[in-house]
XYZ file of C-alpha atoms in Angstrom:
411
model
C 54.768 161.017 97.864
C 54.424 157.891 100.092
C 56.632 155.820 97.685
C 59.422 158.394 97.675
C 59.477 158.460 101.512
C 59.655 154.676 101.715
C 62.202 154.058 98.740
C 65.378 154.487 100.970
C 64.360 151.477 103.083
C 64.946 147.779 101.947
C 62.058 146.236 100.262
C 61.163 143.685 97.535
C 61.080 146.627 95.066
C 64.321 148.208 95.981
C 66.839 145.619 97.009
C 70.495 145.062 95.915
C 69.009 142.383 93.610
C 66.603 144.870 92.062
C 62.956 143.811 92.103
C 62.911 140.660 94.203
C 59.390 139.117 94.428
C 57.956 135.738 94.795
C 57.254 135.120 91.110
C 54.766 132.120 91.473
C 52.352 134.047 93.693
C 52.753 137.276 91.669
C 52.052 135.295 88.451
C 49.047 133.679 89.850
C 47.547 136.894 91.226
C 48.205 138.732 87.892
C 46.647 135.885 85.930
C 43.491 136.380 88.104
C 43.599 140.116 87.786
C 43.990 139.793 83.970
C 41.149 137.399 83.752
C 39.041 139.439 85.887
C 39.506 142.497 83.648
C 38.629 140.554 80.550
C 35.409 138.886 82.141
C 34.136 142.290 83.652
C 34.515 143.911 80.249
C 32.525 141.073 78.759
C 29.889 140.695 81.457
C 29.159 144.326 81.984
C 29.030 145.465 78.272
C 25.380 145.183 77.697
C 24.345 146.790 81.088
C 26.908 149.574 80.605
C 25.792 150.339 77.048
C 22.099 150.557 78.222
C 22.706 152.527 81.507
C 25.896 154.620 80.729
C 25.851 154.892 76.943
C 29.109 153.047 76.441
C 29.838 149.312 76.731
C 33.376 150.157 78.342
C 31.982 152.056 81.350
C 32.632 149.440 83.926
C 35.953 148.289 82.251
C 37.274 152.018 82.584
C 36.219 152.177 86.289
C 37.689 148.765 86.892
C 41.025 149.811 85.349
C 41.077 152.887 87.602
C 40.549 150.638 90.708
C 43.235 148.331 89.303
C 45.781 151.152 89.040
C 44.954 152.250 92.588
C 45.360 148.667 93.777
C 48.766 148.332 92.086
C 50.008 151.445 93.832
C 48.669 150.321 97.093
C 50.242 146.956 96.590
C 53.618 148.631 95.915
C 53.302 150.748 98.816
C 52.420 148.006 101.203
C 55.561 145.989 99.976
C 57.771 148.878 101.129
C 56.459 148.955 104.742
C 58.271 146.595 107.121
C 56.011 144.101 108.901
C 57.227 145.396 112.228
C 55.375 148.662 111.473
C 52.114 146.745 110.915
C 52.670 144.915 114.209
C 53.193 148.148 116.103
C 50.127 149.661 114.597
C 47.789 146.759 115.139
C 45.605 148.399 117.751
C 45.227 151.594 115.789
C 44.238 149.690 112.783
C 41.635 147.772 114.723
C 40.190 151.026 116.115
C 40.128 152.488 112.508
C 38.298 149.465 111.340
C 35.652 149.725 114.118
C 35.175 153.408 113.391
C 34.535 152.672 109.656
C 31.979 150.134 110.537
C 30.163 152.541 112.643
C 30.438 155.488 110.168
C 28.768 153.438 107.474
C 25.665 152.936 109.561
C 25.270 156.745 110.085
C 22.483 158.113 107.818
C 23.919 160.591 105.309
C 27.442 159.179 105.526
C 26.627 155.480 104.531
C 25.150 154.719 101.147
C 22.385 152.342 100.771
C 22.323 150.009 97.772
C 19.898 147.213 97.422
C 18.673 147.505 100.927
C 22.056 147.290 102.544
C 24.220 150.101 104.138
C 27.608 148.775 103.152
C 29.401 151.620 101.495
C 30.627 155.098 102.312
C 30.404 157.479 99.478
C 33.452 159.547 98.239
C 32.043 161.305 95.117
C 31.897 158.884 92.259
C 33.506 156.090 94.230
C 32.248 153.925 97.156
C 34.440 152.423 99.856
C 33.214 149.252 101.525
C 34.488 149.249 105.219
C 33.929 145.516 105.687
C 36.607 144.817 103.196
C 39.086 147.003 105.019
C 37.991 145.700 108.467
C 38.588 142.036 107.534
C 42.411 142.657 106.844
C 42.839 144.920 109.821
C 41.345 142.219 112.016
C 43.905 139.756 110.607
C 46.773 141.962 111.373
C 45.428 142.721 114.919
C 44.765 139.088 115.570
C 48.242 138.074 114.305
C 49.821 140.509 116.832
C 47.670 139.126 119.654
C 48.725 135.650 118.919
C 52.323 136.576 119.134
C 51.949 138.597 122.304
C 49.749 136.118 124.130
C 50.920 132.822 122.587
C 51.226 130.851 125.764
C 48.054 132.292 127.107
C 46.127 131.334 123.907
C 47.422 127.812 124.112
C 46.972 127.172 127.815
C 44.095 129.136 129.149
C 40.429 129.700 128.309
C 40.879 133.510 128.816
C 43.544 133.741 126.357
C 41.167 132.065 123.838
C 38.109 134.205 124.613
C 39.769 137.642 124.800
C 39.866 138.220 120.993
C 36.234 137.651 120.750
C 35.573 140.669 123.030
C 36.665 142.627 120.033
C 35.413 140.470 117.258
C 31.897 139.835 118.329
C 30.986 143.632 118.469
C 32.669 144.014 115.027
C 30.490 141.142 113.856
C 27.442 142.809 115.353
C 28.201 145.911 113.242
C 28.510 143.899 110.065
C 25.125 142.221 110.644
C 23.504 145.632 111.144
C 24.473 146.702 107.705
C 23.549 143.703 107.033
C 26.589 141.876 105.598
C 26.293 138.321 106.725
C 28.720 136.943 104.230
C 31.526 139.231 105.334
C 30.657 138.182 109.082
C 31.138 134.615 108.231
C 34.381 135.072 106.299
C 35.972 137.260 108.969
C 35.002 134.970 111.903
C 36.054 131.899 109.939
C 39.490 133.464 109.241
C 39.777 134.371 112.875
C 38.899 130.850 113.859
C 41.496 129.395 111.616
C 44.185 131.715 112.971
C 43.354 130.760 116.448
C 43.603 127.006 115.620
C 46.852 127.433 113.870
C 48.001 129.664 116.863
C 47.861 126.646 119.098
C 44.238 126.537 120.505
C 43.438 123.089 121.803
C 41.115 120.824 119.799
C 38.395 120.795 122.577
C 38.254 124.630 122.705
C 38.370 124.855 119.027
C 35.557 122.200 118.574
C 33.483 124.198 121.233
C 34.006 127.378 119.155
C 32.951 125.734 115.964
C 29.760 124.345 117.634
C 28.926 127.868 119.048
C 29.530 129.324 115.580
C 27.212 126.843 113.932
C 24.481 127.497 116.503
C 24.935 131.364 116.091
C 24.446 131.013 112.354
C 21.345 128.908 112.767
C 19.985 131.643 115.105
C 20.850 134.423 112.675
C 19.166 132.636 109.808
C 16.058 132.024 111.769
C 16.004 135.721 112.986
C 15.481 137.412 109.564
C 12.800 136.132 107.148
C 14.820 137.015 104.092
C 17.753 134.805 105.164
C 15.385 131.908 105.654
C 13.780 132.531 102.341
C 17.260 132.435 100.617
C 18.043 129.149 102.533
C 14.851 127.400 101.338
C 14.951 128.970 97.791
C 18.573 127.641 97.018
C 17.492 124.067 97.676
C 14.897 124.170 95.005
C 15.224 127.347 92.958
C 13.003 126.152 90.155
C 10.104 126.036 92.617
C 9.900 129.991 92.302
C 11.894 130.290 89.026
C 10.628 133.969 88.375
C 10.662 135.031 91.938
C 13.131 134.269 94.810
C 14.890 131.730 92.670
C 15.343 133.868 89.635
C 19.008 134.819 90.192
C 20.178 131.251 90.829
C 18.261 129.679 88.105
C 19.665 132.223 85.599
C 23.144 131.436 86.959
C 22.525 127.545 86.507
C 21.340 128.235 82.900
C 24.541 129.977 82.225
C 26.522 126.987 83.440
C 24.387 124.655 81.239
C 24.898 126.797 78.096
C 28.679 126.800 78.678
C 28.936 123.048 78.355
C 32.645 121.917 77.874
C 34.196 124.681 75.975
C 31.839 127.533 76.212
C 29.891 129.649 73.694
C 33.010 131.967 73.241
C 34.297 135.126 74.773
C 31.711 137.909 74.579
C 28.937 135.613 73.445
C 27.075 135.178 76.800
C 23.290 135.391 76.555
C 22.653 135.469 80.240
C 24.683 138.772 80.724
C 22.008 140.503 78.517
C 19.756 141.426 81.314
C 18.839 137.918 82.290
C 21.278 137.441 85.166
C 21.380 140.215 87.685
C 24.829 141.434 89.124
C 26.506 139.558 86.155
C 29.682 141.468 86.603
C 29.879 141.393 90.369
C 28.649 138.478 92.402
C 27.850 136.241 89.434
C 30.916 136.936 87.076
C 31.775 133.316 87.544
C 28.559 132.207 85.981
C 29.349 134.397 82.935
C 32.866 132.986 82.815
C 31.454 129.414 82.814
C 29.066 130.199 80.015
C 31.719 131.882 77.741
C 34.603 129.646 78.618
C 32.872 126.437 79.457
C 33.688 123.814 82.042
C 37.415 123.796 80.979
C 37.778 127.580 81.601
C 35.778 127.373 84.898
C 38.012 124.588 86.208
C 41.022 126.453 84.998
C 39.952 129.525 87.033
C 39.416 127.226 90.067
C 42.860 125.790 89.651
C 44.338 129.394 89.597
C 42.572 130.099 92.830
C 43.754 126.966 94.500
C 47.286 127.678 93.406
C 47.203 131.156 94.770
C 45.683 130.230 98.138
C 47.934 127.140 98.699
C 51.063 129.426 97.852
C 49.891 131.906 100.440
C 49.536 129.003 103.034
C 52.988 127.830 102.024
C 54.229 131.431 102.658
C 52.903 131.297 106.021
C 54.322 127.927 106.806
C 57.847 129.131 105.683
C 57.553 132.205 107.888
C 56.623 130.098 110.828
C 59.555 127.614 110.333
C 61.832 130.871 110.287
C 60.226 131.841 113.634
C 58.635 134.921 112.164
C 55.238 134.304 113.774
C 53.562 137.515 113.148
C 54.246 137.310 109.454
C 53.064 133.644 109.436
C 49.770 134.357 111.135
C 49.051 137.346 108.705
C 49.786 134.951 105.821
C 47.410 132.371 107.150
C 44.787 134.905 107.826
C 44.942 136.530 104.512
C 44.758 133.050 102.824
C 41.743 132.064 104.843
C 39.914 135.307 103.776
C 40.644 134.476 100.112
C 39.583 130.867 100.617
C 36.376 131.787 102.421
C 35.212 134.297 99.790
C 36.233 132.070 96.967
C 34.278 128.959 98.362
C 31.285 131.045 99.190
C 31.156 132.900 95.834
C 31.657 129.749 93.898
C 29.139 127.907 96.107
C 26.507 130.532 95.507
C 27.114 130.548 91.721
C 26.643 126.825 91.312
C 23.691 126.557 93.808
C 25.536 124.864 96.767
C 25.042 127.866 99.045
C 22.315 130.459 99.526
C 22.777 133.719 97.588
C 25.179 136.157 99.320
C 26.551 139.496 98.325
C 30.248 138.393 98.313
C 32.650 139.203 95.519
C 35.056 136.838 93.899
C 38.491 137.957 94.739
C 40.502 139.426 92.048
C 37.700 138.655 89.461
C 34.656 140.595 90.476
C 33.885 144.262 89.879
C 34.203 146.293 92.922
C 36.755 148.818 93.980
C 37.213 148.102 97.668
C 37.332 144.347 96.974
C 39.959 144.720 94.251
C 42.088 147.190 96.131
C 42.052 145.055 99.306
C 43.035 141.966 97.180
C 46.038 143.887 95.970
C 47.007 145.014 99.421
C 46.737 141.496 100.667
C 49.036 140.373 97.747
C 51.534 143.019 98.621
C 51.543 141.938 102.335
C 52.151 138.356 101.210
C 55.059 139.300 98.911
C 56.545 141.241 101.712
C 56.249 138.456 104.200
C 57.810 136.081 101.695
C 60.738 138.562 101.026
C 61.456 139.200 104.732
C 61.463 135.395 105.393
C 63.790 134.719 102.523
C 66.190 137.727 103.110
C 65.746 137.766 106.903
C 64.633 141.316 106.884
C 66.866 142.417 104.040
C 70.126 140.925 105.350
C 72.126 142.334 102.393
C 72.080 145.728 104.241
C 73.197 144.253 107.694
C 76.777 145.225 108.877
C 78.906 142.314 110.049
C 80.616 142.293 113.371
C 84.029 140.800 114.416
C 82.141 138.186 116.403
C 80.520 136.969 113.120
C 83.974 135.978 111.932
C 85.264 134.422 115.156
C 87.959 131.795 114.607
C 86.998 128.239 115.204
C 89.759 125.833 115.653
C 93.383 126.780 115.106
C 95.328 124.288 113.343
C 98.558 122.730 114.733
C 100.709 124.652 112.525
C 99.322 127.938 113.782
C 97.233 128.542 110.784
C 93.434 128.967 111.103
C 90.870 126.921 109.333
C 89.166 129.062 106.660
C 85.496 128.745 105.732
C 86.286 127.197 102.457
């Protein structure tokens, strides 16, 4: 229904050139989605067979999420960015509302001690995933409206945090420390690229580091995770169990891996093998070569997203540019944290790997982000679908009449 309503308007899917998309970004994202489907099928087969009676249980659910994500991506590509800019405040209010609702007993679902999901029958929706994208859209609009104020005054710099800090507080109440770090990191990166001075940006970074230190000290389980990841073998069968099993998976993979589907760690040794630790199973089955190839794909997609933002900024499409920067920072943040956790460089956090991990909300939001980036690149390249713009007489004004009374033609 939504697609049929939006179809008459110019879009990357329905232009005079047919389907007109940024192929490098699309190919990179589709490669990650395909790899994710394969790895989830492999990593979840044993758990699914034991708990659901069929080894393809999680694969089927992931395919359903993937279909929803593709439809959402296509729909987003047909919505003009001007519409997102106009609805920025409404989206922000909706994000805050979702973060409040998930904390209401009876509405929010608790999994592993965290209230991060709202249940809709068989499916769960994670509001933090939606909130991160809506914050990027709101902040991009703010940076366009208050560009001079952000660059020249302290007040313009602090105003966004009047909104962001309460949202961060709601995320911490779930608790979802990882999503808080990613959201605030993306916001900081957007402010820096929006023109915030180096001194104010440095002050913000110092305050953020101090806040992280206080938050880690405030909860015993966070402090335990921090001390455990420095030496997980000290408590191999206790707090360090998950990380040690992930490291064993990396060790077993060696250079070329043990072969697709042949992982031992996924057989009830490594908890959350198809969600937070799918990269460890990938490294075990595909080896160092496969792991580095996956990292290269992520780097390519994230760099391409940053380039799309840079091209939009050069075209003076600042709202589009800031959205592209913000979305790329969200991907980069989650990618670095998830990979860092898997290889033992960071304490364990419940953050999915974009495009690869099992999780409906994360997958759909990644597809939505891809759709936004493809729309940004198309609007920048076609100047808002210039093929449908009607020319005026002033566009063909004569330049210099020649001496013989003839005019100089464009060719």
